Coordinates of C-alpha atoms and ligand atoms in Angstrom, one line a residue:
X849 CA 19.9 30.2 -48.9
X850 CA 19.5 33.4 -46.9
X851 CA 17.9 31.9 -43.8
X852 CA 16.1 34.2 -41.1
X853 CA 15.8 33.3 -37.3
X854 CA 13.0 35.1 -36.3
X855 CA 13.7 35.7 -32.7
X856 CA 13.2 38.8 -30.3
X857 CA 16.2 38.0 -28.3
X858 CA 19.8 36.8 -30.3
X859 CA 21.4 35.5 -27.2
X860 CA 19.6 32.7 -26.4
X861 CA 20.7 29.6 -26.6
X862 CA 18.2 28.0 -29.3
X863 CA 18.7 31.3 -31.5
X864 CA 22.4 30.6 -31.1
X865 CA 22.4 27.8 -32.2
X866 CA 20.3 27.8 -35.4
X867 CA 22.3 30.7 -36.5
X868 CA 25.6 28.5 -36.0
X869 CA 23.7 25.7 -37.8
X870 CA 22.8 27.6 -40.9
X871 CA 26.0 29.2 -41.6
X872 CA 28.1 25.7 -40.5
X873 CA 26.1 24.6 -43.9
X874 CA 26.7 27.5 -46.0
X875 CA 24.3 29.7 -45.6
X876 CA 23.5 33.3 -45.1
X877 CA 21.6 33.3 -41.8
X878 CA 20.0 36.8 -40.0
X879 CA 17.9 37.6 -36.6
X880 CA 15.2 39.3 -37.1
X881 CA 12.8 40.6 -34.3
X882 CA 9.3 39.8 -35.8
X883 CA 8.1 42.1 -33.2
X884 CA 9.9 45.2 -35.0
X885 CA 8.8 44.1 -38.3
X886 CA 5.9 45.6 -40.6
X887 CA 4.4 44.4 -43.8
X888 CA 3.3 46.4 -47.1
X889 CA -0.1 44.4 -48.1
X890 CA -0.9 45.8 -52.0
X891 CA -2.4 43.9 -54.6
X892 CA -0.3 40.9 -55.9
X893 CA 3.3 42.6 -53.9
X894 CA 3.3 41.3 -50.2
X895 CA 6.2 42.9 -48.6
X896 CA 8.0 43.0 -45.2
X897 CA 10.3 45.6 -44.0
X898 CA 12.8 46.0 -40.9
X899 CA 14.6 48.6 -39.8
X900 CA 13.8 50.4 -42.7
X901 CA 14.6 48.0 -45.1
X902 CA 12.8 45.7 -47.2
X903 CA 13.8 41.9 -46.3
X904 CA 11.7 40.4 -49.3
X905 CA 14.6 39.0 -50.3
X906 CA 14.6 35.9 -47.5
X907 CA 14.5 32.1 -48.6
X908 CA 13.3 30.5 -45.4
X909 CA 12.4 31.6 -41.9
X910 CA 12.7 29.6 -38.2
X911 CA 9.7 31.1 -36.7
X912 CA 10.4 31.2 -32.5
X913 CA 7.7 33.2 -31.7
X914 CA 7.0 33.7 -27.6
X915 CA 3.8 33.4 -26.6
X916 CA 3.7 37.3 -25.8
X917 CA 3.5 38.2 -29.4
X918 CA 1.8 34.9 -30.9
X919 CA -0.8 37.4 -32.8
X920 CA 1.9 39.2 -34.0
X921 CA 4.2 37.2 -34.3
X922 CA 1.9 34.8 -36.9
X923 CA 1.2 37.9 -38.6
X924 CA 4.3 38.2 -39.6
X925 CA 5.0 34.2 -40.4
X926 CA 1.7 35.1 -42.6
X927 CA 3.1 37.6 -44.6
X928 CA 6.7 35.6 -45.4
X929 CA 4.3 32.7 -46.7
X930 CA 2.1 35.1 -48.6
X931 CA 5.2 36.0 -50.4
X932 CA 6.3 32.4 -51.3
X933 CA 8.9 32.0 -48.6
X934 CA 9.6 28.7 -46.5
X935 CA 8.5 28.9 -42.9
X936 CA 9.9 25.7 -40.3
X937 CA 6.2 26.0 -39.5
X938 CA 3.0 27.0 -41.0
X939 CA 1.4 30.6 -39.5
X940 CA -1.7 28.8 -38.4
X941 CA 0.0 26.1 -36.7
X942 CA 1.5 27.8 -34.7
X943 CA -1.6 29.9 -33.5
X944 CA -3.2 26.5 -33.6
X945 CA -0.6 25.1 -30.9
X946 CA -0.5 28.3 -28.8
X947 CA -4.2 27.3 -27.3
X948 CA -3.6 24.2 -25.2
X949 CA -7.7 23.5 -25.3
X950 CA -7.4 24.2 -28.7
X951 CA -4.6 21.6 -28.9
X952 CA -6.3 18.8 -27.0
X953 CA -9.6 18.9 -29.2
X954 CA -7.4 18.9 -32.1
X955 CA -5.5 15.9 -30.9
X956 CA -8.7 14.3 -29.7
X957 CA -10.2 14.3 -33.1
X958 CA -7.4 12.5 -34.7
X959 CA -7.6 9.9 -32.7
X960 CA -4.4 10.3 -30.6
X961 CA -3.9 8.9 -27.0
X962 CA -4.6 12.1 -23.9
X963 CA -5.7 12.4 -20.7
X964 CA -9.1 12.6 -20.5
X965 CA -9.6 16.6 -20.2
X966 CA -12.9 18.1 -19.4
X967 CA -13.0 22.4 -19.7
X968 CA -16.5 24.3 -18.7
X969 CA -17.2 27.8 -17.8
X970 CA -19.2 27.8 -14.6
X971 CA -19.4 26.0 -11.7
X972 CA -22.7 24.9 -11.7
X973 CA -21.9 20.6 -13.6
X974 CA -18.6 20.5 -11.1
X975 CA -19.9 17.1 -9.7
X976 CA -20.7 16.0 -13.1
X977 CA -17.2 17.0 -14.4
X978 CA -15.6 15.7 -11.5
X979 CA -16.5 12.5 -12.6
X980 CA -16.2 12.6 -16.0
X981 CA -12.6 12.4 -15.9
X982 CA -12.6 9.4 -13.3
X983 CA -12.8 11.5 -9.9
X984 CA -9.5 12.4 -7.6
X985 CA -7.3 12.4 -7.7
X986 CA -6.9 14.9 -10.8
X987 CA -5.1 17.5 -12.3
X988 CA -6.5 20.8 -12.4
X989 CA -4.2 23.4 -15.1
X990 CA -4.8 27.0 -15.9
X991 CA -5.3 27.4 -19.5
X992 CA -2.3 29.9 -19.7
X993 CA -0.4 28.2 -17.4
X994 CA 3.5 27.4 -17.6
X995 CA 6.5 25.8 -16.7
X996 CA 4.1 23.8 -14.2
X997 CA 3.4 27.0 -12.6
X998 CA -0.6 26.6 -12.3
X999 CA -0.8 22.9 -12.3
X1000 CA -2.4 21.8 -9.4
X1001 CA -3.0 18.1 -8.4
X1002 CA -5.6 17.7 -6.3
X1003 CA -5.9 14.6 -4.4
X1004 CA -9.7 14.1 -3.0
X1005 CA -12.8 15.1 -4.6
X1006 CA -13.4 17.7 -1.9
X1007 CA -10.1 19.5 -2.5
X1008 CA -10.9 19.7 -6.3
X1009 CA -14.2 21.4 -5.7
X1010 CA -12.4 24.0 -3.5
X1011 CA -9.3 24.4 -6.4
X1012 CA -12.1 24.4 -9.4
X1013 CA -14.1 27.1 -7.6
X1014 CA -11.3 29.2 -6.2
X1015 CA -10.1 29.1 -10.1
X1016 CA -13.3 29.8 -11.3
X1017 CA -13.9 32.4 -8.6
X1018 CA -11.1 34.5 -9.9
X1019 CA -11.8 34.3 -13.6
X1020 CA -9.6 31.7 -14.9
X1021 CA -10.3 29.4 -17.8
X1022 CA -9.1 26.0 -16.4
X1023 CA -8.9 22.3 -17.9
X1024 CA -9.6 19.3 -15.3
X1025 CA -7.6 16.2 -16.1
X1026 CA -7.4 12.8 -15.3
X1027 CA -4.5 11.9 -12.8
X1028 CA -2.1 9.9 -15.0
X1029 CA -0.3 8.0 -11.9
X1030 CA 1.4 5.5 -14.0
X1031 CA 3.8 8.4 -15.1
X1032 CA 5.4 8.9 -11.5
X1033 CA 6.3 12.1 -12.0
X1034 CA 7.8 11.4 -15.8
X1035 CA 7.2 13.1 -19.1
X1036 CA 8.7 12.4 -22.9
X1037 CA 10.0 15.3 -25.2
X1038 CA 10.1 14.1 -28.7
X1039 CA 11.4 16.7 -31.1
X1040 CA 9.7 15.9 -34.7
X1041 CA 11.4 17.6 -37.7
X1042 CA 9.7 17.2 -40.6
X1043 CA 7.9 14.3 -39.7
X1044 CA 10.3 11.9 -37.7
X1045 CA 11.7 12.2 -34.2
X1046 CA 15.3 13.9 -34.2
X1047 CA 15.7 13.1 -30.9
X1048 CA 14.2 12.7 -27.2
X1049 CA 14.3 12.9 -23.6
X1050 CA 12.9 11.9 -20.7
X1051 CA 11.9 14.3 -18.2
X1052 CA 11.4 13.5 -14.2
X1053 CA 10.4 15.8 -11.9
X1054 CA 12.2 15.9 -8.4
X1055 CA 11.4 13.7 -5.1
X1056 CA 7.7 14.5 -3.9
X1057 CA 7.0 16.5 -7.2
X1058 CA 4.7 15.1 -9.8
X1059 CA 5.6 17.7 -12.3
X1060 CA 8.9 17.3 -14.5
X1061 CA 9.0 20.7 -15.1
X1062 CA 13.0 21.6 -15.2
X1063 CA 11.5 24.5 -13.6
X1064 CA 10.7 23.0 -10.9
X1065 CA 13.6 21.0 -10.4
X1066 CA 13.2 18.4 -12.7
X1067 CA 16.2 16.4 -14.7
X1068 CA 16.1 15.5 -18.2
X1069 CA 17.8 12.2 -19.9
X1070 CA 18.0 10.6 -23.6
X1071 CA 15.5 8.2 -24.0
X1072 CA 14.6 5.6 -26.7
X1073 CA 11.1 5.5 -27.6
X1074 CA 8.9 2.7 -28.3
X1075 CA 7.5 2.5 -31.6
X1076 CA 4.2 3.7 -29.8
X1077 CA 5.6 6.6 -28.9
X1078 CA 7.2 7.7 -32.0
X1079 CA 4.3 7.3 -34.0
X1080 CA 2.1 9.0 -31.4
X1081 CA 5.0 12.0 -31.8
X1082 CA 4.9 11.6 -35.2
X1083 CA 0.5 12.0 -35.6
X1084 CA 0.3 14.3 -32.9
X1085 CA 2.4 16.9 -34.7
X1086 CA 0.9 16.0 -38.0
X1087 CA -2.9 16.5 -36.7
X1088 CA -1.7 19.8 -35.9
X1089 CA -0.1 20.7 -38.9
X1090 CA 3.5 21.2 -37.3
X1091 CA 6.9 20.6 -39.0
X1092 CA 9.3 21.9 -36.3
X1093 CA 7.6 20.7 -32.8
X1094 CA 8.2 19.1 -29.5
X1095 CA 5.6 16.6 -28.4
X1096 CA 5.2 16.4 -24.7
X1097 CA 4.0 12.4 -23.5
X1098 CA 3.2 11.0 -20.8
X1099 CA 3.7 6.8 -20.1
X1100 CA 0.5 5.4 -19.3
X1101 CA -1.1 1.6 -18.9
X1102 CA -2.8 2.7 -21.9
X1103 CA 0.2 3.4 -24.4
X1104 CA 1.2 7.0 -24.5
X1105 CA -0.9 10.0 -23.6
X1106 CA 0.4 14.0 -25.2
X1107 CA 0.0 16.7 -22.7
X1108 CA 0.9 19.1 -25.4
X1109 CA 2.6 19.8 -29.2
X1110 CA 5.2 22.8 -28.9
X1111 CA 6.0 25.0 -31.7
X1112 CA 8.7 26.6 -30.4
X1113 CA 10.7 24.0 -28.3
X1114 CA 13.8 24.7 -26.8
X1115 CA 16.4 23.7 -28.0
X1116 CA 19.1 23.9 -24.9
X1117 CA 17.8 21.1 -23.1
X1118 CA 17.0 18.6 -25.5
X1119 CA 20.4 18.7 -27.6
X1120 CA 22.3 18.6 -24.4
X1121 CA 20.2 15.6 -23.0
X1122 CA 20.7 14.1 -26.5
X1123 CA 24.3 15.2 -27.2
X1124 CA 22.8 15.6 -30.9
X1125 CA 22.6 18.3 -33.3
X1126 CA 19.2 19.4 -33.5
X1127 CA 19.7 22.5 -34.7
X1128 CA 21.4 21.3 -38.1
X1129 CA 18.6 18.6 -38.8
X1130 CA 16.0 21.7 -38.7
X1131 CA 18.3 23.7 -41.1
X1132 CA 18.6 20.3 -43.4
X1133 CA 14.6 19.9 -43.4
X1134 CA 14.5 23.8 -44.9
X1135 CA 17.2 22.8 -47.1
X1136 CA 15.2 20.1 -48.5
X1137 CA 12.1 22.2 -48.7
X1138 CA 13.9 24.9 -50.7
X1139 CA 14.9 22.2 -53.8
X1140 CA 11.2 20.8 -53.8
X1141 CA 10.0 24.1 -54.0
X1142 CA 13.2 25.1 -56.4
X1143 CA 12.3 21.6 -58.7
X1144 CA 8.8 22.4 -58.9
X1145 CA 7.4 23.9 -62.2
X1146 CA 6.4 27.5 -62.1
X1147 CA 3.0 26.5 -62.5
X1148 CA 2.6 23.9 -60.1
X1149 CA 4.1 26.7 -57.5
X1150 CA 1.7 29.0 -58.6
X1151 CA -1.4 26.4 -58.4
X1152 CA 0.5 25.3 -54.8
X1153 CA 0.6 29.7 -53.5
X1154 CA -3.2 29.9 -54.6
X1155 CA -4.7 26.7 -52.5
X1156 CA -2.4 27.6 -49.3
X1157 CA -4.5 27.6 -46.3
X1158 CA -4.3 30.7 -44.8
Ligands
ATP945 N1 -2.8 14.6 -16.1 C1 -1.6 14.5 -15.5 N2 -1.3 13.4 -14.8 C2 -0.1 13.3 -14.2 N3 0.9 14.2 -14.3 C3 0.6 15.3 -15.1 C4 -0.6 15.5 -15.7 N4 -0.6 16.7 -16.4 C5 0.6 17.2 -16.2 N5 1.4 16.4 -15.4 C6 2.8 16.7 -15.0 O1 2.9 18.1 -14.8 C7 3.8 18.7 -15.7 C8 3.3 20.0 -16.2 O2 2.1 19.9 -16.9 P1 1.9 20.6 -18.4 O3 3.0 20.2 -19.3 O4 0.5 20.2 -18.8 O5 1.9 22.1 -18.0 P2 3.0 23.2 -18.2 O6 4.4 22.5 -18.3 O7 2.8 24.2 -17.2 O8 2.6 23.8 -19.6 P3 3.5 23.9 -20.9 O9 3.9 22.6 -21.2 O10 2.6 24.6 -21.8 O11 4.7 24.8 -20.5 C9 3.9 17.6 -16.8 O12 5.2 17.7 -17.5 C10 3.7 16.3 -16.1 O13 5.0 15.9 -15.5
MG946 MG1 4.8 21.1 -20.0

């Protein structure tokens, strides 16, 4: 297969590393900058060019698209689909994923365990919000927020009013959220390729943190996960249409709660938490892709390219 990473920076680690992957197994594999990319959209002839060349002639892309360029970025994963071409992950899962509200109500209609999250634009129902999602403490997160920067617990009710206006008093979209305190400070990863969990760690955040943010000075460890968890991994990324994901948890008395479905996860932390190769079983899912897609009769593919969900 030629295989391209779609990646705006080739040293990092998790670009690295897919690139070593691919070509440990055989294949041709290329970075490509989406962001330096441009398409030819004529009737029945999607193309895509780089550098002045047409790359039409890829097998399967590894979208790791920041969130800087998401529009763009998706864009592009748009076009390689158009044209027939295995993606890791749909285009409109990944702009799906990129919205955390988006991602809760999402995961909230299927049924899977969250926090209970209340959003609202004004300031007016504070009161009634406050208490919609148990009253303080709770966790109040800027919508764009990450890396736990903008995740703010706020321990009484009065402090929450202050954080929610102050938020709302600058402009910011914010989500309130019920204070898990079962999780002491602990998160899960779960890394799903194509439908099963590859691998998984446990994140905890420092002494007198309660975010597990390695940004903020968490530590990460394998973990095994219940059966709960792994089928709460396992639906949360299939509600949101993702093949390639990491599924952010949190341990609660209530079973599992997901804070958030990733569709570009690292891949650094996890495979050295792990000591597994994650990177090879996202290469083997694409491998499996290309014979289904290889085995299937021309018509069937055809029939297949005309009901994609665009
Ligand atoms: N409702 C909550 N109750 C208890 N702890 C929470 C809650 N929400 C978040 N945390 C802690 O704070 C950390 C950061 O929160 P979250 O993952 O939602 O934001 P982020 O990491 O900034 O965003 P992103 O994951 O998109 O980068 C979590 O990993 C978790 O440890
Ligand atoms: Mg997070």
């Amino acid at each position: 297969m030629k295989i391209a990473v779609l990646s705006t920076v080739k040293s990092l680690y998790s670009t690295r590393r897919l690139v070593e992957a691919a070509e440990k197994r055989g294949h041709e594999c290329v970075v490509i900058d989406h962001s330096k990319c441009y398409v030819g959209i004529k009737q029945g002839k999607p193309s895509i060019h780089y550098k002045g060349q047409d790359i039409s002639d890829i097998d399967a892309i590894i979208p790791r698209i920041g969130a800087s360029v998401t529009f763009y970025g998706s864009a592009i994963v748009r076009q390689f689909e158009v044209m027939g071409v295995i993606s890791a992950n749909p285009s409109q899962a990944i702009t799906r994923s990129r919205d955390k509200l988006r991602c809760m109500q999402i995961l909230s209609g299927a049924g899977i365990g969250l926090p209970i999250t209340g959003f609202a634009r004004t300031t007016s129902d504070v009161d009634d919000l406050i208490s919609m999602v148990g009253g303080a403490p709770l966790v109040i997160k800027l919508l764009e927020g990450t890396q736990g920067i903008g995740v703010v617990l706020a321990e009484t009710k009065k402090a929450a009013s202050s954080v929610i206006e102050a938020f709302y008093g600058l402009g910011n979209n914010i989500l309130i959220q019920e204070y898990i305190k079962e999780a002491k400070g602990t998160d899960i990863r779960a890394f799903v390729v194509g439908g099963k969990v590859v691998g998984a760690m446990k994140r905890t955040a420092k002494e007198g943190e309660f975010r597990s943010n390695i940004h903020r000075g968490g530590t990460a460890e394998i973990i095994r996960l219940t059966k709960n968890e792994r089928e709460t991994a396992i639906a949360a990324a299939a509600s949101m249409g993702l093949t390639v994901c990491g599924v952010d948890m949190m341990p609660s008395d209530r079973g599992p709660l997901v804070l958030e479905v990733n569709s570009s996860p690292g891949l650094e932390g996890i495979e050295k938490a792990t000591k597994k190769d994650i990177a090879s079983e996202i290469i083997l899912y694409l491998e499996k892709q290309f014979e289904l897609k290889k085995a299937a009769k021309p018509e069937i593919r055809k029939k297949k390219k005309k009901e994609s969900n665009l």
